[in-house]
Coordinates of C-alpha atoms in Angstrom, one line a residue:
M1 CA 0.0 0.7 -0.3
H2 CA 3.1 2.7 0.7
R3 CA 6.0 3.1 -0.8
L4 CA 9.0 1.3 0.6
Y5 CA 12.7 2.8 1.2
N6 CA 14.6 2.0 -2.2
S7 CA 19.0 1.5 -2.3
L8 CA 18.9 5.3 -3.1
E9 CA 20.3 7.7 -0.2
P10 CA 16.8 9.6 1.3
R11 CA 17.3 13.5 -0.3
V12 CA 15.7 16.4 1.2
M13 CA 14.5 19.6 -1.3
D14 CA 17.1 21.9 -1.5
E15 CA 18.7 24.8 -3.9
D16 CA 20.5 23.0 -5.8
M17 CA 17.4 20.4 -6.0
L18 CA 14.9 22.6 -7.1
K19 CA 17.7 24.8 -9.9
L20 CA 18.4 21.7 -11.6
A21 CA 14.3 20.7 -11.4
V22 CA 12.8 24.3 -12.7
G23 CA 16.2 24.6 -15.8
E24 CA 15.2 21.2 -16.5
Q25 CA 11.5 21.8 -17.1
G26 CA 12.0 24.8 -18.1
P27 CA 11.3 26.4 -22.5
R28 CA 13.4 24.2 -24.5
E29 CA 13.5 26.8 -27.1
E30 CA 15.8 29.8 -27.4
A31 CA 14.6 32.0 -24.5
G32 CA 14.8 28.9 -22.2
Q33 CA 18.3 28.7 -23.3
L34 CA 18.5 32.5 -22.1
A35 CA 16.8 31.7 -18.9
R36 CA 19.0 29.3 -17.7
Q37 CA 22.1 31.5 -18.4
E38 CA 20.6 34.4 -16.7
G39 CA 19.0 32.4 -14.0
I40 CA 15.0 32.0 -13.2
L41 CA 13.6 33.4 -10.7
F42 CA 11.7 30.9 -8.1
K43 CA 9.0 33.6 -7.8
D44 CA 8.4 33.4 -11.5
V45 CA 7.6 29.6 -11.2
L46 CA 3.9 28.4 -11.8
S47 CA 4.7 25.0 -12.3
L48 CA 7.1 22.0 -10.6
R49 CA 7.6 18.5 -11.1
L50 CA 9.8 16.4 -8.4
D51 CA 7.8 12.9 -8.8
F52 CA 10.9 10.2 -8.0
Q53 CA 13.4 12.3 -6.5
N54 CA 13.8 9.7 -3.2
I55 CA 12.3 13.4 -1.6
L56 CA 12.7 12.3 2.8
R57 CA 11.4 15.9 3.8
I58 CA 9.8 18.9 1.5
D59 CA 12.1 22.7 1.7
S60 CA 13.1 24.8 0.2
L61 CA 10.5 26.0 -1.2
W62 CA 9.6 29.1 0.5
E63 CA 10.6 31.5 -2.1
F64 CA 8.3 29.9 -5.6
E65 CA 5.6 32.1 -4.0
N66 CA 3.2 32.3 -7.9
L67 CA 3.4 28.3 -8.0
T68 CA 0.2 26.8 -8.7
K69 CA 0.9 23.3 -9.6
L70 CA 3.4 21.0 -7.9
Q71 CA 4.2 17.1 -8.5
L72 CA 6.1 15.8 -5.3
D73 CA 4.6 11.4 -5.9
N74 CA 6.7 8.8 -5.6
N75 CA 9.1 9.9 -3.1
I76 CA 9.6 8.7 0.4
I77 CA 7.7 12.1 2.1
E78 CA 7.1 11.2 5.3
K79 CA 5.6 14.4 6.4
I80 CA 3.3 17.5 4.6
E81 CA 5.0 20.7 5.7
G82 CA 7.2 23.0 4.1
L83 CA 3.8 24.6 2.0
E84 CA 2.9 27.4 4.1
Q85 CA 4.5 29.8 1.4
L86 CA 2.0 28.7 -1.8
V87 CA -0.5 30.1 -1.5
H88 CA -1.2 30.4 -5.2
L89 CA -1.4 26.9 -5.8
V90 CA -4.1 24.9 -7.4
W91 CA -2.9 21.5 -8.2
L92 CA -0.9 19.2 -5.4
D93 CA 0.4 15.1 -6.0
L94 CA 1.2 13.9 -3.4
S95 CA 0.7 10.4 -3.8
F96 CA 2.9 7.2 -3.2
N97 CA 4.4 8.7 0.3
N98 CA 5.1 7.2 3.3
I99 CA 2.4 10.3 4.9
E100 CA 0.3 8.9 7.0
A101 CA -1.7 12.1 8.8
I102 CA -3.0 15.1 6.4
E103 CA -1.1 18.5 8.1
G104 CA 0.6 21.7 7.4
L105 CA -2.5 23.0 4.2
D106 CA -3.5 25.5 6.1
T107 CA -2.1 28.0 4.0
L108 CA -3.4 26.3 0.3
V109 CA -7.0 28.4 0.6
N110 CA -6.8 28.0 -3.5
L111 CA -6.4 24.1 -3.7
E112 CA -8.7 22.4 -6.1
D113 CA -7.3 19.4 -6.6
L114 CA -4.9 17.0 -4.3
S115 CA -3.8 14.0 -4.9
L116 CA -2.4 11.6 -1.6
F117 CA -3.5 8.3 -3.2
N118 CA -0.6 5.6 -1.8
N119 CA 0.2 6.6 1.8
R120 CA -0.8 6.0 5.5
I121 CA -3.5 8.5 6.2
S122 CA -6.4 6.4 8.7
K123 CA -8.4 9.5 9.0
I124 CA -9.5 12.5 7.0
D125 CA -9.0 15.8 8.7
S126 CA -7.2 18.9 8.8
L127 CA -8.2 19.7 4.8
D128 CA -10.9 22.6 6.5
A129 CA -9.5 25.6 4.6
L130 CA -8.7 24.1 1.2
V131 CA -12.8 26.0 0.8
K132 CA -12.1 25.5 -3.0
L133 CA -11.6 21.5 -3.4
Q134 CA -12.8 19.7 -6.3
V135 CA -10.8 16.9 -6.5
L136 CA -9.7 14.8 -3.7
S137 CA -8.2 11.2 -4.0
L138 CA -7.4 9.7 -1.0
G139 CA -7.4 6.1 -2.3
N140 CA -4.7 3.2 -1.1
N141 CA -4.6 4.7 2.4
Q142 CA -5.5 2.5 5.7
I143 CA -8.8 4.3 6.7
G144 CA -11.5 2.6 7.9
N145 CA -13.9 5.0 9.6
M146 CA -17.2 5.3 7.3
M147 CA -17.7 9.2 9.7
N148 CA -14.6 10.2 7.3
I149 CA -17.2 10.6 5.1
I150 CA -19.6 13.0 7.1
Y151 CA -16.1 15.0 7.8
L152 CA -16.3 15.6 3.9
R153 CA -19.7 17.3 3.4
R154 CA -18.2 20.8 4.3
F155 CA -16.5 20.8 0.7
K156 CA -19.7 22.5 -1.6
D157 CA -16.7 22.2 -4.2
L158 CA -15.7 18.8 -4.6
R159 CA -16.8 16.5 -7.3
T160 CA -14.7 14.2 -7.4
L161 CA -13.5 11.3 -4.7
S162 CA -11.5 8.1 -4.9
L163 CA -11.4 6.0 -1.9
S164 CA -10.8 2.3 -3.3
G165 CA -8.1 0.6 -1.8
N166 CA -9.5 2.0 1.4
P167 CA -10.4 -1.5 4.4
I168 CA -14.3 1.8 3.7
A169 CA -14.2 0.7 0.2
E170 CA -14.7 -3.0 1.3
S171 CA -18.0 -2.1 3.4
E172 CA -21.0 -3.7 1.3
D173 CA -23.3 0.1 1.6
Y174 CA -19.8 1.6 1.0
K175 CA -20.5 3.3 -2.3
M176 CA -24.5 4.2 -0.8
F177 CA -23.1 5.9 2.2
V178 CA -21.1 7.9 0.2
C179 CA -23.7 9.0 -2.8
A180 CA -26.5 9.7 0.0
Y181 CA -23.8 11.6 2.6
L182 CA -21.8 13.1 -0.9
P183 CA -25.6 14.3 -2.8
D184 CA -23.2 16.6 -5.6
L185 CA -20.1 14.5 -6.0
V186 CA -20.7 13.4 -9.8
Y187 CA -17.2 10.5 -9.8
L188 CA -16.7 8.6 -7.2
D189 CA -13.6 6.1 -7.6
F190 CA -13.1 7.2 -11.2
H191 CA -16.2 6.3 -12.3
R192 CA -19.5 8.0 -12.8
I193 CA -22.5 8.0 -10.6
D194 CA -25.7 8.0 -11.7
D195 CA -29.0 9.4 -11.0
H196 CA -30.8 5.9 -10.0
M197 CA -27.3 5.4 -7.3
K198 CA -28.6 8.9 -5.9
E199 CA -31.5 7.9 -5.7
M200 CA -31.9 5.1 -4.2
A201 CA -28.7 6.5 -2.1
E202 CA -31.3 9.1 -0.6
S203 CA -33.7 6.6 0.1
K204 CA -32.1 5.0 1.9
H205 CA -30.2 7.1 4.6
Q206 CA -33.5 9.8 4.3
Y207 CA -33.9 9.4 8.1
S208 CA -29.8 9.7 8.8
I209 CA -29.4 12.3 6.8
D210 CA -32.7 14.8 7.5
E211 CA -30.7 14.2 11.6
L212 CA -27.6 15.0 9.9
K213 CA -28.8 17.9 8.4
H214 CA -30.8 19.0 11.0
R215 CA -27.4 19.2 13.4
E216 CA -25.7 20.9 10.8
N217 CA -28.1 24.0 10.4
L218 CA -27.2 24.2 14.7
I219 CA -24.0 24.6 13.7
Q220 CA -24.3 26.6 10.8
S221 CA -26.4 29.1 12.9
R222 CA -24.2 29.4 16.5
L223 CA -21.1 29.7 14.2
E224 CA -22.9 32.3 11.8
D225 CA -24.1 34.0 15.6
E226 CA -20.5 33.6 16.8
Q227 CA -19.4 35.3 13.8
A228 CA -21.8 38.8 14.0
Q229 CA -20.5 38.5 18.2
Q230 CA -16.7 38.9 17.4
E231 CA -17.5 41.3 14.2
E232 CA -19.5 42.6 16.6
L233 CA -16.9 42.8 19.3
E234 CA -13.6 44.0 16.7
K235 CA -16.1 47.0 16.0
H236 CA -15.8 47.8 19.7
K237 CA -12.5 46.8 20.4
A238 CA -11.6 48.9 17.1
A239 CA -13.9 52.2 19.0
F240 CA -12.1 51.5 22.1
V241 CA -15.3 50.7 24.1
E242 CA -15.2 47.0 24.0
H243 CA -17.6 45.4 27.1
L244 CA -18.9 48.6 28.0
N245 CA -22.5 47.8 26.7
G246 CA -23.3 46.5 29.8
S247 CA -22.6 45.8 33.4
F248 CA -19.0 43.8 32.6
L249 CA -17.3 46.8 34.3
F250 CA -19.4 46.6 36.9
D251 CA -19.4 43.3 37.8
S252 CA -15.5 42.4 37.4
M253 CA -15.3 45.3 40.1
Y254 CA -16.6 43.0 42.0
T255 CA -15.2 39.6 41.2
E256 CA -12.3 39.6 43.2
D257 CA -13.4 41.6 45.9
V258 CA -14.2 39.0 48.8
E259 CA -14.6 41.9 51.3
G260 CA -17.9 43.4 49.3
N261 CA -19.3 40.3 48.2
K262 CA -19.5 39.7 52.1
L263 CA -20.5 43.0 53.2
A264 CA -23.9 42.6 50.0
Y265 CA -25.5 41.0 53.0
L266 CA -25.5 43.1 55.4
P267 CA -29.4 44.9 55.9
G268 CA -30.1 47.5 53.1
V269 CA -26.8 46.8 51.3
S270 CA -28.7 44.9 48.3
E271 CA -30.9 47.9 47.7
L272 CA -27.9 50.1 47.8
L273 CA -26.3 48.3 45.7
Q274 CA -28.7 48.0 42.8
A275 CA -28.9 51.3 42.7
Y276 CA -25.5 52.2 42.6
K277 CA -25.2 49.3 39.7
D278 CA -28.3 51.1 37.9
K279 CA -26.0 54.1 37.4
F280 CA -22.9 53.1 36.4
V281 CA -24.0 50.6 34.0
I282 CA -25.9 54.0 32.4
I283 CA -22.7 55.7 32.6
C284 CA -20.9 52.6 31.1
L285 CA -23.7 52.9 28.5
N286 CA -22.7 56.1 27.8
I287 CA -18.9 56.0 27.2
F288 CA -19.9 53.2 24.3
E289 CA -22.7 55.0 22.6
Y290 CA -19.8 58.2 22.8
G291 CA -17.0 55.7 21.8
L292 CA -19.0 54.1 18.3
K293 CA -20.1 58.1 17.2
Q294 CA -16.6 59.3 18.2
Q295 CA -15.3 56.6 16.2
E296 CA -17.5 57.0 13.0
K297 CA -15.8 60.4 12.6
R298 CA -12.4 59.1 13.0
K299 CA -13.1 56.7 10.5
L300 CA -14.6 59.5 8.0
E301 CA -11.6 61.8 9.0
L302 CA -8.6 58.8 7.4
D303 CA -11.2 57.7 4.6
T304 CA -11.8 61.9 3.5
F305 CA -7.9 62.3 3.9
N306 CA -7.1 58.7 2.4
E307 CA -9.7 59.7 -0.8
C308 CA -7.9 63.2 -0.9
V309 CA -4.8 61.6 -1.5
Q310 CA -5.7 59.0 -3.7
E311 CA -7.1 62.1 -5.9
A312 CA -3.9 64.3 -5.9
I313 CA -1.4 61.1 -6.9
Q314 CA -4.1 60.2 -9.7
E315 CA -3.9 63.8 -10.6
N316 CA -0.7 64.4 -10.8
Q317 CA 0.6 60.8 -12.3
E318 CA -2.5 61.8 -15.0
Q319 CA -0.4 64.7 -15.7
G320 CA 3.2 63.2 -15.5
K321 CA 1.4 60.8 -18.2
H322 CA 0.5 63.2 -20.7
R323 CA 3.7 65.2 -20.4
I324 CA 5.2 61.7 -21.0
A325 CA 3.3 60.7 -23.9
K326 CA 4.2 64.4 -26.0
F327 CA 7.8 63.7 -25.4
E328 CA 6.8 60.3 -26.3
E329 CA 5.5 61.7 -29.5
K330 CA 8.7 63.2 -31.1
H331 CA 11.0 60.1 -29.6
L332 CA 10.7 57.8 -32.4
L333 CA 11.5 60.9 -35.1
S334 CA 13.8 62.2 -33.1
L335 CA 15.8 58.7 -32.2
N336 CA 15.1 58.5 -36.8
A337 CA 15.9 61.9 -37.8
I338 CA 19.9 61.4 -35.4
R339 CA 20.6 57.8 -37.1
D340 CA 19.8 59.5 -40.6
E341 CA 21.6 62.2 -40.6
S342 CA 24.9 62.0 -42.8
E343 CA 26.9 65.1 -41.7
L344 CA 28.8 65.1 -38.3
T345 CA 28.2 68.6 -37.3
N346 CA 24.4 68.2 -37.7
F347 CA 24.5 64.6 -35.3
E348 CA 25.5 65.9 -32.9
M349 CA 23.8 69.1 -32.5
K350 CA 20.6 67.1 -32.6
I351 CA 22.1 65.0 -29.9
V352 CA 23.1 67.7 -27.8
E353 CA 19.2 69.2 -28.4
Y354 CA 17.5 65.5 -27.8
G355 CA 19.6 65.5 -24.8
K356 CA 18.4 68.8 -23.9
D357 CA 14.6 67.4 -24.0
I358 CA 15.3 64.2 -21.7
M359 CA 17.0 66.7 -18.7
E360 CA 13.9 68.8 -19.7
L361 CA 11.4 65.9 -19.3
F362 CA 13.5 64.8 -16.4
N363 CA 12.9 68.9 -14.7
V364 CA 9.2 68.7 -15.4
L365 CA 8.2 65.1 -13.6
M366 CA 10.6 66.1 -11.1
T367 CA 8.6 69.5 -10.5
L368 CA 5.3 67.5 -10.7
E369 CA 6.3 65.6 -7.9
M370 CA 7.6 67.9 -5.6
Q371 CA 4.5 69.7 -5.8
L372 CA 2.7 66.5 -4.8
V373 CA 4.7 65.6 -2.4
E374 CA 4.6 69.5 -1.1
Q375 CA 0.2 69.5 -1.3
L376 CA 0.8 65.9 0.4
E377 CA 2.7 67.5 3.0
E378 CA 0.0 69.9 3.8
T379 CA -2.4 67.4 3.3
I380 CA -1.4 65.3 5.5
N381 CA -0.3 67.6 8.3
M382 CA -4.4 68.8 8.6
F383 CA -5.6 65.3 9.2
E384 CA -2.5 64.8 11.9
R385 CA -4.5 67.9 13.3
N386 CA -7.9 67.0 13.0
I387 CA -7.4 63.3 14.2
I388 CA -5.6 64.4 17.3
D389 CA -7.8 66.9 18.5
L390 CA -11.0 64.4 17.4
V391 CA -8.2 61.8 19.5
A392 CA -7.8 64.2 22.4
L393 CA -11.7 65.5 22.7
F394 CA -12.7 61.8 23.0
I395 CA -10.0 60.8 25.2
E396 CA -11.0 64.3 27.1
N397 CA -14.8 63.0 27.5
V398 CA -14.0 60.1 28.8
Q399 CA -12.2 60.8 31.2
S400 CA -14.8 63.0 32.7
L401 CA -17.6 60.4 32.2
M402 CA -15.0 57.9 34.2
A403 CA -14.4 60.6 36.9
Q404 CA -18.8 60.2 37.3
C405 CA -17.9 56.1 37.8
R406 CA -15.3 57.0 40.6
D407 CA -18.2 59.9 42.5
L408 CA -20.5 56.9 42.1
E409 CA -18.1 54.3 43.7
N410 CA -17.1 57.4 46.3
H411 CA -20.6 57.5 47.1
H412 CA -21.5 54.4 47.9
H413 CA -18.5 53.8 50.0
E414 CA -19.6 56.6 51.7
K415 CA -22.6 55.5 52.4
L416 CA -21.6 51.0 52.8
L417 CA -19.5 52.4 55.9
E418 CA -21.9 53.7 57.2
I419 CA -24.5 51.0 57.2
S420 CA -21.7 49.5 58.2
I421 CA -20.7 51.3 61.6
N422 CA -23.9 51.2 62.0
T423 CA -24.5 47.9 62.4
L424 CA -21.5 47.1 64.3
E425 CA -22.9 50.0 67.1
K426 CA -26.3 47.8 66.7
I427 CA -24.3 44.3 67.3
L428 CA -22.4 46.0 70.4
K429 CA -25.4 46.4 71.8
G430 CA -27.4 44.0 70.9
D431 CA -30.2 45.2 68.7
V432 CA -29.4 43.3 65.1
D433 CA -33.3 41.8 64.2
E434 CA -31.5 39.3 61.5
D435 CA -29.1 37.2 61.7
L436 CA -25.6 37.8 60.1
P437 CA -24.2 35.3 58.0
D438 CA -21.0 33.3 59.4
D439 CA -18.1 34.2 57.2
L440 CA -19.4 38.2 57.7
R441 CA -19.4 37.9 61.5
P442 CA -15.6 38.5 61.6
L443 CA -15.5 42.0 60.1
F444 CA -17.7 43.1 63.2
V445 CA -15.4 43.1 65.8
D446 CA -14.2 47.1 66.1
K447 CA -14.2 50.4 63.8
D448 CA -10.8 49.3 62.4
T449 CA -11.7 45.7 60.8
I450 CA -14.6 47.6 59.5
F451 CA -12.7 50.6 58.1
N452 CA -9.9 48.1 56.5
A453 CA -12.7 45.8 54.7
V454 CA -14.4 48.5 53.5
G455 CA -11.5 50.4 52.6
A456 CA -10.3 47.5 51.2
S457 CA -13.1 47.0 48.6
H458 CA -13.2 50.7 48.0
D459 CA -9.8 49.9 46.8
I460 CA -10.6 47.0 44.2
H461 CA -13.1 48.8 42.9
L462 CA -11.0 52.5 42.2
L463 CA -8.5 50.2 40.6
K464 CA -10.7 48.2 38.4
I465 CA -11.6 51.7 37.1
D466 CA -8.4 53.2 36.9
N467 CA -7.0 50.6 35.2
R468 CA -9.5 50.7 32.6
E469 CA -9.4 54.5 31.6
D470 CA -6.1 54.0 31.5
E471 CA -6.1 50.9 29.0
L472 CA -8.9 52.9 27.0
V473 CA -6.4 55.9 27.4
T474 CA -3.3 54.2 26.0
R475 CA -4.5 52.9 23.6
A476 CA -6.4 55.3 22.1
N477 CA -3.1 57.3 22.3
S478 CA -1.5 54.2 20.3
W479 CA -3.6 54.3 17.4
C480 CA -3.7 57.4 16.9
T481 CA 0.0 57.9 17.3
H482 CA 0.7 54.5 14.6
L483 CA -1.9 56.0 12.3
V484 CA 0.3 59.0 12.2
D485 CA 3.5 57.5 12.0
T486 CA 2.4 54.9 8.9
I487 CA 1.2 57.9 7.1
H488 CA 4.4 60.1 7.2
K489 CA 6.3 56.5 6.5
N490 CA 3.8 55.9 3.2
E491 CA 4.8 59.2 1.6
I492 CA 8.1 58.9 1.9
M493 CA 8.1 55.1 0.2
R494 CA 5.8 56.2 -1.9
N495 CA 7.9 59.4 -3.0
R496 CA 11.1 57.8 -3.1
R497 CA 9.6 55.0 -5.2
R498 CA 8.3 57.9 -8.0
V499 CA 11.6 59.2 -7.8
K500 CA 13.6 56.3 -9.3
E501 CA 10.7 55.7 -11.6
I502 CA 11.5 58.5 -13.0
N503 CA 15.6 58.4 -13.0
Q504 CA 15.4 54.8 -14.5
Y505 CA 12.6 56.4 -17.0
I506 CA 15.4 58.8 -17.9
D507 CA 18.5 57.0 -17.9
H508 CA 16.8 54.8 -20.3
M509 CA 16.1 57.5 -22.9
Q510 CA 19.6 58.6 -21.5
N511 CA 21.2 54.8 -22.8
E512 CA 19.4 55.4 -26.2
L513 CA 20.4 58.5 -26.7
D514 CA 24.4 57.5 -26.1
S515 CA 24.1 54.2 -27.9
L516 CA 23.8 56.1 -31.1
E517 CA 26.8 58.6 -29.7
C518 CA 29.1 55.2 -29.9
S519 CA 27.5 53.8 -32.6
D520 CA 28.5 57.3 -34.7
V521 CA 32.2 56.8 -32.9
I522 CA 32.8 53.1 -33.8
D523 CA 31.4 53.8 -37.8

């Protein structure tokens, strides 16, 4: 069933093997010879065949970033690995190897055809990322559990499946089961599935399939709900106000507050605590709603800025293209006129004149670029001021609302301390109407113990409020700083690329002119 080790020495992929394979599989004509002389860039290779190479381990493929077809069949590969960078791969053949588990395919989201025929695989899994999978060959492996078929239902585009040569294929109900649970399959084990077989399979397994569909729908619904919740959470995080649309912050204040939870059982504290919570949550909701509105303002500011930048760049590029087009209208005529000139004096004059034209174009293009740099610098500076002001205003107002939370906490602390002292005095006088819980009694020994307990609770609450405020302020400021820095860096890189483009174009024009001068000297 699997490929045995042969007498050849096992090999690991290296650069020499890959260069040889690329060279041998390249074009044979003159272009291919030239490519072999100058070297072929791995990133330009679209198809690679490495079959019958006695390869033990996959490695060194990271440069083949545009590869769409990879043939690794008939080797002694034991593990699927080293394919992470091949994100454009459409066709992958790993048949006739010694692979025991399906793994290492998580980034191959464009894969449509996968062959793992004749390996040692016992379970079909870890293919979830292959959402475009159409053809799957798993024949001659060790798959024995029919539940593996159900796993394949998630691949909506799967049309061709091969499982012959596996223990499950020996089951009497094998074909019926596969056809019933994979109703969109067209080919099974290299044979087309006819409509009669599909109808019989569906009828036989109807009840089980209906149950499975019901479970799948429930799971899908739950996944959609979770995804929607996650998307909503990411939106709240972008506004720096996640978990402020409810009682999360308030509840977190009591999570580690042992003393506060004990004191909640004092007479009158339950009502006090509920009133405190209601007011606290309202402030949190105000912060949350204000944060979302401010996020929309920041987004609008950023979108408007990006539109202005793109508009300015596009307009500048159009002007540059127009000037280049006008230059190139004369370009061929000028070169032909120079080539046809037989009089040396006229030839030299035309060379000088054409050289001036090139320099004039260079100056025009560089002037346009400098104008764009100045325009974008002004736009960026204005955006920077606006976004910093928006973030500063947001932080200032949030801090004001957080101060209200602290005021509520201080008020609650005073009331709780008052109730606690009154309770202590009643205990000392023997006037307590209700029995106190056993874990609460040790707090009511004297005033110092009460002050310490209530104070500890108060400190925990203030720390939680302070930490949430600090987190919000830090993240908002960091976001603003990172955004502005990124915009400045992107503009510097854009300018460098544009200057390089201009220089390369002018150098090309000048080289053409220089070649004419050289040919004249030779003549």
